[in-house]
Coordinates of C-alpha atoms in Angstrom, one line a residue:
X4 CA 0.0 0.0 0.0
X5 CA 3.0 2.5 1.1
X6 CA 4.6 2.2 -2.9
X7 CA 1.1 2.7 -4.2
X8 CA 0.6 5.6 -2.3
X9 CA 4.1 6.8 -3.0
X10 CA 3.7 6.2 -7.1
X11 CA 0.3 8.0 -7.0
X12 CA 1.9 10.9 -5.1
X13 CA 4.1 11.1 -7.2
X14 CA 2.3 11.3 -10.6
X15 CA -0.1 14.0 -9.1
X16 CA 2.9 16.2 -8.4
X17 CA 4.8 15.9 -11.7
X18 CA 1.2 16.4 -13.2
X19 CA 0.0 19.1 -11.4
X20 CA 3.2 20.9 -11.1
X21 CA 3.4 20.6 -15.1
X22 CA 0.0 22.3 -15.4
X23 CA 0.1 24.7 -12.7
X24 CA 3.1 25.9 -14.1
X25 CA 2.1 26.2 -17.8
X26 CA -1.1 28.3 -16.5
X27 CA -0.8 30.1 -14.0
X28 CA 2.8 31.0 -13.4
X29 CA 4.4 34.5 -14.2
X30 CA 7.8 35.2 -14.9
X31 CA 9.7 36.6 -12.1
X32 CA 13.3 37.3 -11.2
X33 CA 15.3 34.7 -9.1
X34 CA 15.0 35.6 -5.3
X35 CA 15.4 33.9 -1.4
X36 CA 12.0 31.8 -1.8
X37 CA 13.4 30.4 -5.5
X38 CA 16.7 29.8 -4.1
X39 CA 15.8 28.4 -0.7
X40 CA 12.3 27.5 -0.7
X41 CA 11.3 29.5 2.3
X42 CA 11.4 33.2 3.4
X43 CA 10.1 35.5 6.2
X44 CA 8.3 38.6 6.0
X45 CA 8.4 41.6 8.8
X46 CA 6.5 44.5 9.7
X47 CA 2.9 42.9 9.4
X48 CA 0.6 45.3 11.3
X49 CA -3.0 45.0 12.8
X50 CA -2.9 41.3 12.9
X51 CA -5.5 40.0 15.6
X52 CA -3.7 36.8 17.4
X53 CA -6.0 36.7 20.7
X54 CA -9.2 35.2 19.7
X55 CA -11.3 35.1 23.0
X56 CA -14.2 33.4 21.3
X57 CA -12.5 30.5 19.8
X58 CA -13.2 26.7 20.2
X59 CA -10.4 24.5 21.5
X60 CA -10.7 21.0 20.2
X61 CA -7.9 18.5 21.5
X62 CA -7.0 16.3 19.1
X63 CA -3.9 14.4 21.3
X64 CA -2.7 15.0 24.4
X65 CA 0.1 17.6 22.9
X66 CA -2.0 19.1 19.9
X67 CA -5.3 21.1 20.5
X68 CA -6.7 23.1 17.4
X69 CA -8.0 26.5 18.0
X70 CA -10.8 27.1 16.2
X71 CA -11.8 31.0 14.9
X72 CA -15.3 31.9 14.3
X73 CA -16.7 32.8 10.9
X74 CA -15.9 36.4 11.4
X75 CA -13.0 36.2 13.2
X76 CA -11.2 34.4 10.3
X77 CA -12.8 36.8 8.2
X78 CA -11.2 39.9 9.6
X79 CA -8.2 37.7 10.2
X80 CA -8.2 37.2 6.0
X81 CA -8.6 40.7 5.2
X82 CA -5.7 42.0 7.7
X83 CA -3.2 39.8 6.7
X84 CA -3.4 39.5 2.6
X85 CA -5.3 43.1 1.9
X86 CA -4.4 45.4 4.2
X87 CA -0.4 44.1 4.8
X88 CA -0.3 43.6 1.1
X89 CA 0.5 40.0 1.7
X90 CA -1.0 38.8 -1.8
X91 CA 1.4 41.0 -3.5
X92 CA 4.5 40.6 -1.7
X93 CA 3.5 36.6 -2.4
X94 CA 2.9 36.8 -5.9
X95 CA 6.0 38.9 -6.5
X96 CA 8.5 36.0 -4.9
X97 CA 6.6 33.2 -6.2
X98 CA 4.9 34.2 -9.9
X99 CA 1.8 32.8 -8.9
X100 CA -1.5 33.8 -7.5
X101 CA -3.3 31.8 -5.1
X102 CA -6.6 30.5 -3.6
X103 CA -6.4 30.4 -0.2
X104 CA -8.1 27.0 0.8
X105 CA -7.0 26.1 4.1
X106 CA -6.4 27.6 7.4
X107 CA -5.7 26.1 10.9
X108 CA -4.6 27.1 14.1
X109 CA -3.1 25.1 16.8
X110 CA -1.1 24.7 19.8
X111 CA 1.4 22.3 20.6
X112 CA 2.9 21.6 24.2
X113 CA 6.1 19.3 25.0
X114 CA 6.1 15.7 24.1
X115 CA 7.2 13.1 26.6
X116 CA 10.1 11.3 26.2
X117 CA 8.9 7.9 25.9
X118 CA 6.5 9.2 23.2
X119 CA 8.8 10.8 21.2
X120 CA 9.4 7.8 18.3
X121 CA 5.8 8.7 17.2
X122 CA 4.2 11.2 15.4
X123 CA 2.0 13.7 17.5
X124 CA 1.7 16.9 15.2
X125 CA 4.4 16.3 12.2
X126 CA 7.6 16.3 15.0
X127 CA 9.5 14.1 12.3
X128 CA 11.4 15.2 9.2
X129 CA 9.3 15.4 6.1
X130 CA 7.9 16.6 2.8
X131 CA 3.9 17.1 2.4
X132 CA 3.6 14.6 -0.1
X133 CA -0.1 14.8 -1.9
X134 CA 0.4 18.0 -3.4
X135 CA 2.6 20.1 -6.2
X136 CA 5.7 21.4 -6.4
X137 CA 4.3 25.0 -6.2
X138 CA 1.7 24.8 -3.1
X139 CA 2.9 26.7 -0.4
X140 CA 1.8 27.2 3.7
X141 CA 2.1 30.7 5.6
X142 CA 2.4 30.7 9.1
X143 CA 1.8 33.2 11.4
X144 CA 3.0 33.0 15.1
X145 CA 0.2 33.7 17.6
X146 CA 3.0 34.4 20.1
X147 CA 6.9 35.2 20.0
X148 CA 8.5 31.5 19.0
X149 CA 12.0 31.1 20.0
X150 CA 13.6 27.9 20.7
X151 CA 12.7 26.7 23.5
X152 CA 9.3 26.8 22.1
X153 CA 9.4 24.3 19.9
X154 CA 10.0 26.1 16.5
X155 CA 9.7 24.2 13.0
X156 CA 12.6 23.2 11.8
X157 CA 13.3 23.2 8.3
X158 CA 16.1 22.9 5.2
X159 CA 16.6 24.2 1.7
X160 CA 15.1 22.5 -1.6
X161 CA 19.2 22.1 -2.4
X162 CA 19.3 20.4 0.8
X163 CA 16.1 18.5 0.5
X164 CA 16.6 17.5 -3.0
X165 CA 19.1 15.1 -1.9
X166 CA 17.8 14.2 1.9
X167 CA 19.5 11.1 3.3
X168 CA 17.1 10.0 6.3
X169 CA 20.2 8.5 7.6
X170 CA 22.4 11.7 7.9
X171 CA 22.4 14.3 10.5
X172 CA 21.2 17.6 8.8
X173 CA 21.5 21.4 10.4
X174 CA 17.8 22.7 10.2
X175 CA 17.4 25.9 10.8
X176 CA 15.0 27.0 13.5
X177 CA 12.3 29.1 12.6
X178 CA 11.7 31.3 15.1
X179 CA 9.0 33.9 15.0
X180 CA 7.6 37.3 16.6
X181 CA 4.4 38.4 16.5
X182 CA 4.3 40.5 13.3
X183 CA 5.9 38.3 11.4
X184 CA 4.8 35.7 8.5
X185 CA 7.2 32.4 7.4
X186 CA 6.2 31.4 3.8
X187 CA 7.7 28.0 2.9
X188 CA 7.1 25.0 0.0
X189 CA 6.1 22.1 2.2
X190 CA 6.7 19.6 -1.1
X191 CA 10.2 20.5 -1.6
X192 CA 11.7 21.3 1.8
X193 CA 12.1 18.9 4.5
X194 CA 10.5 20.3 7.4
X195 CA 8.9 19.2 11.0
X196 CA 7.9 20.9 14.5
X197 CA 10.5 20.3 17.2
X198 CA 9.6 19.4 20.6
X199 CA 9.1 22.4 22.9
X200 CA 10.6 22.7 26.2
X201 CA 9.3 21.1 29.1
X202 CA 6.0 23.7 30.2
X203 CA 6.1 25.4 27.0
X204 CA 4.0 25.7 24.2
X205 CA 3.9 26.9 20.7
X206 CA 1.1 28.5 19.2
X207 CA 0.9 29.5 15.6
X208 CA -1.5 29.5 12.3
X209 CA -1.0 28.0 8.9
X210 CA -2.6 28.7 5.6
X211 CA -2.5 26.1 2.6
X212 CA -2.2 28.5 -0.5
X213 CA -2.4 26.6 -4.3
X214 CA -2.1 28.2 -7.4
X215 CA -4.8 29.8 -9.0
X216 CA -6.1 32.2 -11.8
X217 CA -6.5 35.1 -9.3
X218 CA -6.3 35.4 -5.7
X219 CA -9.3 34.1 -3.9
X220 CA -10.7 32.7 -0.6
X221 CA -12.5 28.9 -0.5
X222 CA -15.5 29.3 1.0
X223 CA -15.2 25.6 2.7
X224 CA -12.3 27.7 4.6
X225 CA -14.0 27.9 7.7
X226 CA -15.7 24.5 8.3
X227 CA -12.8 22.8 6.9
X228 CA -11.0 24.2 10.5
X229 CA -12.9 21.1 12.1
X230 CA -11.3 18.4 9.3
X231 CA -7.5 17.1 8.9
X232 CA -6.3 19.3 6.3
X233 CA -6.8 17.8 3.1
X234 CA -4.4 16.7 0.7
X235 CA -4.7 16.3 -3.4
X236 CA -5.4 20.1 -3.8
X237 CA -6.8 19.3 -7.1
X238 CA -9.7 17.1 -6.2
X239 CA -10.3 18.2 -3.2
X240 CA -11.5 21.9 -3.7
X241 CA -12.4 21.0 -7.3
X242 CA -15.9 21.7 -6.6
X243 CA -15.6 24.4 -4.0
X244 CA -16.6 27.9 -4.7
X245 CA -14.5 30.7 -4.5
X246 CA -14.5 34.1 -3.7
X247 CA -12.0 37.2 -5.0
X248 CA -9.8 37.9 -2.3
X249 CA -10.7 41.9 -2.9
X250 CA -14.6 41.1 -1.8
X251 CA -15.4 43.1 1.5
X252 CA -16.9 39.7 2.5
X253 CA -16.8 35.9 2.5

């Protein structure tokens, strides 16, 4: 079952990447995200990260998602992409536009070590799989992440491209104040959440942007905050409607 999965992963991204890049893709010139595969941006203003209404669901004993109300997620939409300019600064270091399709927010606490051979939330070294070459995740810190946090840790695509489970490998921590945005290709760069220090936590928000005609908003955004975050991009929003990302409302 694990080489199925791997050969149909694998024709999905060569396919989709393929296409996504034939249609949708601008020229740009060569920057940090196209050399690297990950960047950070500074100076974001206005962004709301105390949501007293939310809804904590646990989903293990170290992972509980937080979950935004309708409005909330709205507001939290419109700060971030229209009124930081985020949708430009993106399109400008990638060449593409994007739908944003899924959001989550979650916070993780530190893992015990007799449990630390499994996998709680994504605490080993990886690549997401089910999806192109040119999907991409934002996250936002919901509080200053430093170290002893519990920061993802992550490598470059030159890195990545020739990842040897078997080697030792310097990730680089990334740590986060509030303000700041890290916008990294979850395909191509090995990644996964290291284990926070004993008492800590690490709380933080991630959007799944793919490729699209012009920048919009799925409108399955919101319920899709109670649902593992679903892979195949493709398929799985094929039906969804969207929204322009410049419509005062969702």
């Amino acid at each position: 079952m694990i080489k199925i999965y791997n050969l149909v992963t694998f024709f999905y991204n060569l396919i989709f990447t393929i296409f996504e890049n034939i249609i949708f893709r601008k020229k740009i010139n060569e920057n940090e995200f196209t050399e690297k595969g990950y960047l950070k941006f500074y100076n974001l203003k206005n962004i709301k990260i105390d949501f007293k209404e939310s809804e904590n669901i646990i989903v293990n004993k170290y992972y509980k998602k937080i979950i935004l109300l309708n409005n909330e997620l709205n507001e939290l939409i419109y700060s971030i992409f229209i009124e930081n300019k985020l949708y430009e600064k993106i399109s400008s270091k990638t060449g593409f536009n994007y739908s944003i399709d899924f959001f989550t927010a979650y916070e993780t606490s530190s893992i015990l070590e007799e449990d630390q051979n499994k996998g709680w939330y994504a605490n080993h070294p990886h690549r997401d799989k089910p999806y192109s070459k040119n999907t991409i995740k934002l996250i936002i810190p919901m509080q200053s992440i430093r170290n002893e946090h519990g920061p993802m840790r992550i490598i470059d695509k030159i890195k990545s491209k020739n990842f040897n489970p078997t080697k030792k490998y310097n990730f680089e921590n990334v740590t986060c104040e509030t303000g700041q945005a890290f916008l990294f290709n979850p395909n191509i760069c090995y990644h996964y959440a290291s284990n926070p220090n004993k008492g800590e936590k690490r709380r933080q928000m991630m959007f799944q942007l793919n490729p699209s005609k012009n920048w919009c908003i799925n409108q399955k955004i919101f319920e899709y905050q109670n649902k593992r975050e679903p892979k195949f991009p493709f398929f799985s929003y094929l039906f969804n409607s969207k929204k322009h990302l410049g419509l005062s409302s969702l």
